[in-house]
Coordinates of C-alpha atoms and ligand atoms in Angstrom, one line a residue:
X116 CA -1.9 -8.5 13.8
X117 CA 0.0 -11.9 12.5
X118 CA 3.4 -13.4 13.4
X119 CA 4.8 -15.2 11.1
X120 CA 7.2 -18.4 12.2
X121 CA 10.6 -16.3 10.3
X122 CA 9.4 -13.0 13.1
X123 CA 7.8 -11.2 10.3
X124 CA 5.0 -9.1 11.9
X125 CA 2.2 -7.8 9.4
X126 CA 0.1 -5.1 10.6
X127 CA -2.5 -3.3 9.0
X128 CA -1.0 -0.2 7.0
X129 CA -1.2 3.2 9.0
X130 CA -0.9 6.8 8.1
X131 CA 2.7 7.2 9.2
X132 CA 4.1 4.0 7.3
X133 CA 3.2 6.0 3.4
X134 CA 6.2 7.7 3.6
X135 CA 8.8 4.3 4.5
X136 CA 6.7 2.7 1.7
X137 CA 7.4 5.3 -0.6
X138 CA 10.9 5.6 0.4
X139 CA 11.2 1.6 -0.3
X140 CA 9.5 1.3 -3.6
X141 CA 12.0 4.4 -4.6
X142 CA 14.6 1.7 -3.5
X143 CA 13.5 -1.1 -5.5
X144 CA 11.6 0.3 -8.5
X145 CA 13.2 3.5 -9.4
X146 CA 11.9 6.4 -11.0
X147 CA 10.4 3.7 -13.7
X148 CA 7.5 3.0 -11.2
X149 CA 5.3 5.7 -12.0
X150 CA 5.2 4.2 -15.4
X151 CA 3.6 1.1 -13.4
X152 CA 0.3 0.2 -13.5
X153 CA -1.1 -0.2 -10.5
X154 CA 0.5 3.5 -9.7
X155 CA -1.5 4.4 -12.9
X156 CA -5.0 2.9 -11.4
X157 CA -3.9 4.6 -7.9
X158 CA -3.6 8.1 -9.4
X159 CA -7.5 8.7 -9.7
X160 CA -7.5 8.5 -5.6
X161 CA -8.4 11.4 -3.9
X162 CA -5.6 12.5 -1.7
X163 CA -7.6 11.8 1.7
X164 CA -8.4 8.1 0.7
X165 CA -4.7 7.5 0.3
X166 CA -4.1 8.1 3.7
X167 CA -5.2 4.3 4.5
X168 CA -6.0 1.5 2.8
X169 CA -7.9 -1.2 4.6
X170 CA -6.3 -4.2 3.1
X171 CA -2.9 -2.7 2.9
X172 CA -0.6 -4.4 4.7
X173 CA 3.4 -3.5 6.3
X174 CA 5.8 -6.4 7.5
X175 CA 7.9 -5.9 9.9
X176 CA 11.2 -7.2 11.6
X177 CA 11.6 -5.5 15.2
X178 CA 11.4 -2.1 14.3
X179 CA 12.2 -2.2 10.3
X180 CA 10.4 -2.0 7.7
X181 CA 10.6 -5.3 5.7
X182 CA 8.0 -5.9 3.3
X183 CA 4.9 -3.6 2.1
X184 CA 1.9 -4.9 0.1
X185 CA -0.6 -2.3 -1.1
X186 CA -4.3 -2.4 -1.8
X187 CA -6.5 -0.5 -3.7
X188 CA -9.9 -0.7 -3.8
X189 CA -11.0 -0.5 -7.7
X190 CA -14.0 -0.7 -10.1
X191 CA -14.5 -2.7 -13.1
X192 CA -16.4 -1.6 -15.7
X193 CA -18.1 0.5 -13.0
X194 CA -19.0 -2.6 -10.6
X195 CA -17.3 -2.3 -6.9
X196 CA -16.1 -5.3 -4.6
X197 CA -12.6 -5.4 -6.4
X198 CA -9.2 -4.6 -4.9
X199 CA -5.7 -4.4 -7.4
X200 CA -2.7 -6.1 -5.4
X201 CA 0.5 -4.0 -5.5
X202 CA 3.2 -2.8 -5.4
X203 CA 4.0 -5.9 -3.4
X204 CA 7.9 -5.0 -2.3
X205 CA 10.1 -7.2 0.0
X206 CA 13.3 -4.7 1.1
X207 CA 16.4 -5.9 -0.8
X208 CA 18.0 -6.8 2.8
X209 CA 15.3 -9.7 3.4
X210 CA 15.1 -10.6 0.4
X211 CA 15.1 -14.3 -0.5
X212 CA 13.5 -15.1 2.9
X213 CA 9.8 -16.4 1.4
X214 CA 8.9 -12.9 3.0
X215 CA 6.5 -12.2 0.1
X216 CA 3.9 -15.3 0.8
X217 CA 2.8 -14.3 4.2
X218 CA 2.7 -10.7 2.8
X219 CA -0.1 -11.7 -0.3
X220 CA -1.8 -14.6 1.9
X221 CA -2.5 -11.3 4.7
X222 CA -3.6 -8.7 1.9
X223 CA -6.0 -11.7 0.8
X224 CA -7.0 -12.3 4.4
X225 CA -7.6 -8.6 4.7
X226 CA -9.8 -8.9 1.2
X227 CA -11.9 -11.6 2.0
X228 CA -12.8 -10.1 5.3
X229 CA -13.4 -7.0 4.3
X230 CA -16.0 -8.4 1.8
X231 CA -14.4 -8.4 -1.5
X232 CA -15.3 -10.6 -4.4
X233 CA -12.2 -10.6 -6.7
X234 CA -8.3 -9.4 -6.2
X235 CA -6.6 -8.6 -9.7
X236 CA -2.6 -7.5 -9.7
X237 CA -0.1 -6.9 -12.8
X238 CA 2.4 -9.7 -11.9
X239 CA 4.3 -12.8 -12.6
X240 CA 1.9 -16.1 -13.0
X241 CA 4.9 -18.1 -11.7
X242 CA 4.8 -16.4 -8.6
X243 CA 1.3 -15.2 -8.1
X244 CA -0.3 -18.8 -9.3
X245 CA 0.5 -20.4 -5.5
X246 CA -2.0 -18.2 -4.1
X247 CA -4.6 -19.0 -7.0
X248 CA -4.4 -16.0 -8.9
X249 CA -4.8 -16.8 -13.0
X250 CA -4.5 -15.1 -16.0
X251 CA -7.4 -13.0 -17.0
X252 CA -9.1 -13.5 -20.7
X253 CA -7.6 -10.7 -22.3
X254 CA -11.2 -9.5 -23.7
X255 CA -12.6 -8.9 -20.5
X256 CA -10.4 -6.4 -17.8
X257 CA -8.9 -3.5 -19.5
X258 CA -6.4 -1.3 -17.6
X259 CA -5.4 2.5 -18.0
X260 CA -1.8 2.2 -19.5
X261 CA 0.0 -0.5 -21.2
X262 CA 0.7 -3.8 -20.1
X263 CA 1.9 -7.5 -20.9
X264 CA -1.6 -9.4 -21.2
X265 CA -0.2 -12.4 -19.8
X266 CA 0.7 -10.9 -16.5
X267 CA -3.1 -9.5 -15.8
X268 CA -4.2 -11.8 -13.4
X269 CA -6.9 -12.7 -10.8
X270 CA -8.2 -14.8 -7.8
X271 CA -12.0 -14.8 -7.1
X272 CA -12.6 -15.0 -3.5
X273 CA -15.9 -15.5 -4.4
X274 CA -16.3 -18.5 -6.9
X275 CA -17.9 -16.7 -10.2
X276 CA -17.1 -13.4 -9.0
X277 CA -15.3 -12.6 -12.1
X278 CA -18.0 -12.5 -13.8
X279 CA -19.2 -9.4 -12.9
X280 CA -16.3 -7.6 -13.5
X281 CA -15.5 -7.2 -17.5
X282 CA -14.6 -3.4 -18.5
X283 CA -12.2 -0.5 -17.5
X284 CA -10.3 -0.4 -14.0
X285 CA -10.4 2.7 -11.9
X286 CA -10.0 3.2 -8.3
X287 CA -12.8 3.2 -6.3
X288 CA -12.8 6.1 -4.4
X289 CA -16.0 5.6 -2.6
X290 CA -14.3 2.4 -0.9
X291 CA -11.0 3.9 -0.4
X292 CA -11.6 5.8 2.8
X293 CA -12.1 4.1 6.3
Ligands
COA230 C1 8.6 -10.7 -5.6 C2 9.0 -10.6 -4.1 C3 8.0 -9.8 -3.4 C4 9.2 -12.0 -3.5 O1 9.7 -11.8 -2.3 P1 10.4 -13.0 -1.4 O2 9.4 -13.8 -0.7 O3 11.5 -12.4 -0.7 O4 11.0 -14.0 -2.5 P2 11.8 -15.2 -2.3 O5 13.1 -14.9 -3.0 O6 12.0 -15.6 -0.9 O7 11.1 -16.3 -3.1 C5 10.0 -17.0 -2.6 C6 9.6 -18.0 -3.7 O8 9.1 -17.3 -4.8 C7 9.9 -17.5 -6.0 N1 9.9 -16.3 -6.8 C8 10.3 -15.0 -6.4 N2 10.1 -14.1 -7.3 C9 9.5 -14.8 -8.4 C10 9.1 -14.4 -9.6 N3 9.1 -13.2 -10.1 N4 8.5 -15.4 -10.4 C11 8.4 -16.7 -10.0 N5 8.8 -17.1 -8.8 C12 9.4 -16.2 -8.0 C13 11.2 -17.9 -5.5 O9 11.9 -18.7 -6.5 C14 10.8 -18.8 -4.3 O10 10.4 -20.0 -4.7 P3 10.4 -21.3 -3.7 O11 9.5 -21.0 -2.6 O12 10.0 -22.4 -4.6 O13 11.9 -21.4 -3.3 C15 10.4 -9.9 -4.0 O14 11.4 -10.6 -4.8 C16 10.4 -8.4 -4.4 O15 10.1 -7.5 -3.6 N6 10.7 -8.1 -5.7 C17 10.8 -6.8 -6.2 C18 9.5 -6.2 -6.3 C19 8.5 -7.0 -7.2 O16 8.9 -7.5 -8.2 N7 7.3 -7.1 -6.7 C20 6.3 -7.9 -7.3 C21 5.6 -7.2 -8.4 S1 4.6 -5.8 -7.8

């Protein structure tokens, strides 16, 4: 667990929050997020390794639910040790709060201790840059639906770790389970 200075508590994601996090992406995506991405790359899990994610983290004020930031364990081009960040959500009632930061710096605590080499999300550069993410070379991660090529991006938590990942992303469901 982590306590932010703003009371933000960040807990590991359990079983019982899926629902509260589906409920809140519904409230600040709309239907329009199962055209996303990362919901794309999340649809090859198995149903039982949905039930947790390792790295996935919940934010908390008291009792509510404030911000969510999933993780999914994925392959590249058939080689493990990735994770994709997102959805990243901040509820629309803390919004505006730098909520979001402490969210991404746990998921990439989480990542680095669990043993992962390289985090890759579909996101703004202006926001994701402060925690080191860049823009991928468009030749070398490919992704299973459409997206803008300038917000593929990625942060090696292990220097030259992106080097080993050049292909097609899928979730891992040999990692996703715990
Ligand atoms: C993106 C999000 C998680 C940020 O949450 P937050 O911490 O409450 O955001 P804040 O409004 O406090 O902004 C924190 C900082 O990030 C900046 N920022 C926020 N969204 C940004 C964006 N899309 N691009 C660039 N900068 C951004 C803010 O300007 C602010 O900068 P500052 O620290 O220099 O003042 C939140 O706005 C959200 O949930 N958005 C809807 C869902 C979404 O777009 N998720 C990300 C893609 S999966």
């Amino acid at each position: 667990m982590y306590v932010t200075a703003s009371t933000l508590t960040i807990c590991p994601l359990q079983t019982r929050d899926i629902a509260p996090i589906q409920k809140l992406h519904s409230q600040v995506f709309g239907p329009g997020r199962f055209a996303r991405t990362a919901y794309r790359v999340r649809e090859g899990l198995t149903p039982a390794s949905t039930s947790a994610d390792t790295c996935s983290r919940v934010g908390w004020i008291d009792a509510t639910m404030a911000a969510s930031v999933t993780m999914t364990p994925i392959t590249i081009g058939g080689a493990s040790g990735a994770l994709l960040l997102g959805p990243l959500v901040v509820a629309p009632k803390f919004a505006g709060q730098g909520f979001g930061e402490p969210m991404v710096n746990a998921a990439l605590d989480a990542a680095k201790q669990a043993g992962a080499s390289l985090v890759l999300l579909v996101g703004d550069h202006a926001y994701y840059k402060r925690f080191g993410f860049e823009i991928v070379r468009a030749e070398h991660i490919t992704l299973p639906g459409p997206v803008n090529l300038s917000r593929v991006l990625a942060v090696e938590l292990t220097t030259g770790s992106s080097a080993n990942f050049k292909g097609l992303v899928s979730a891992d469901n040999a990692r996703s389970t715990h």
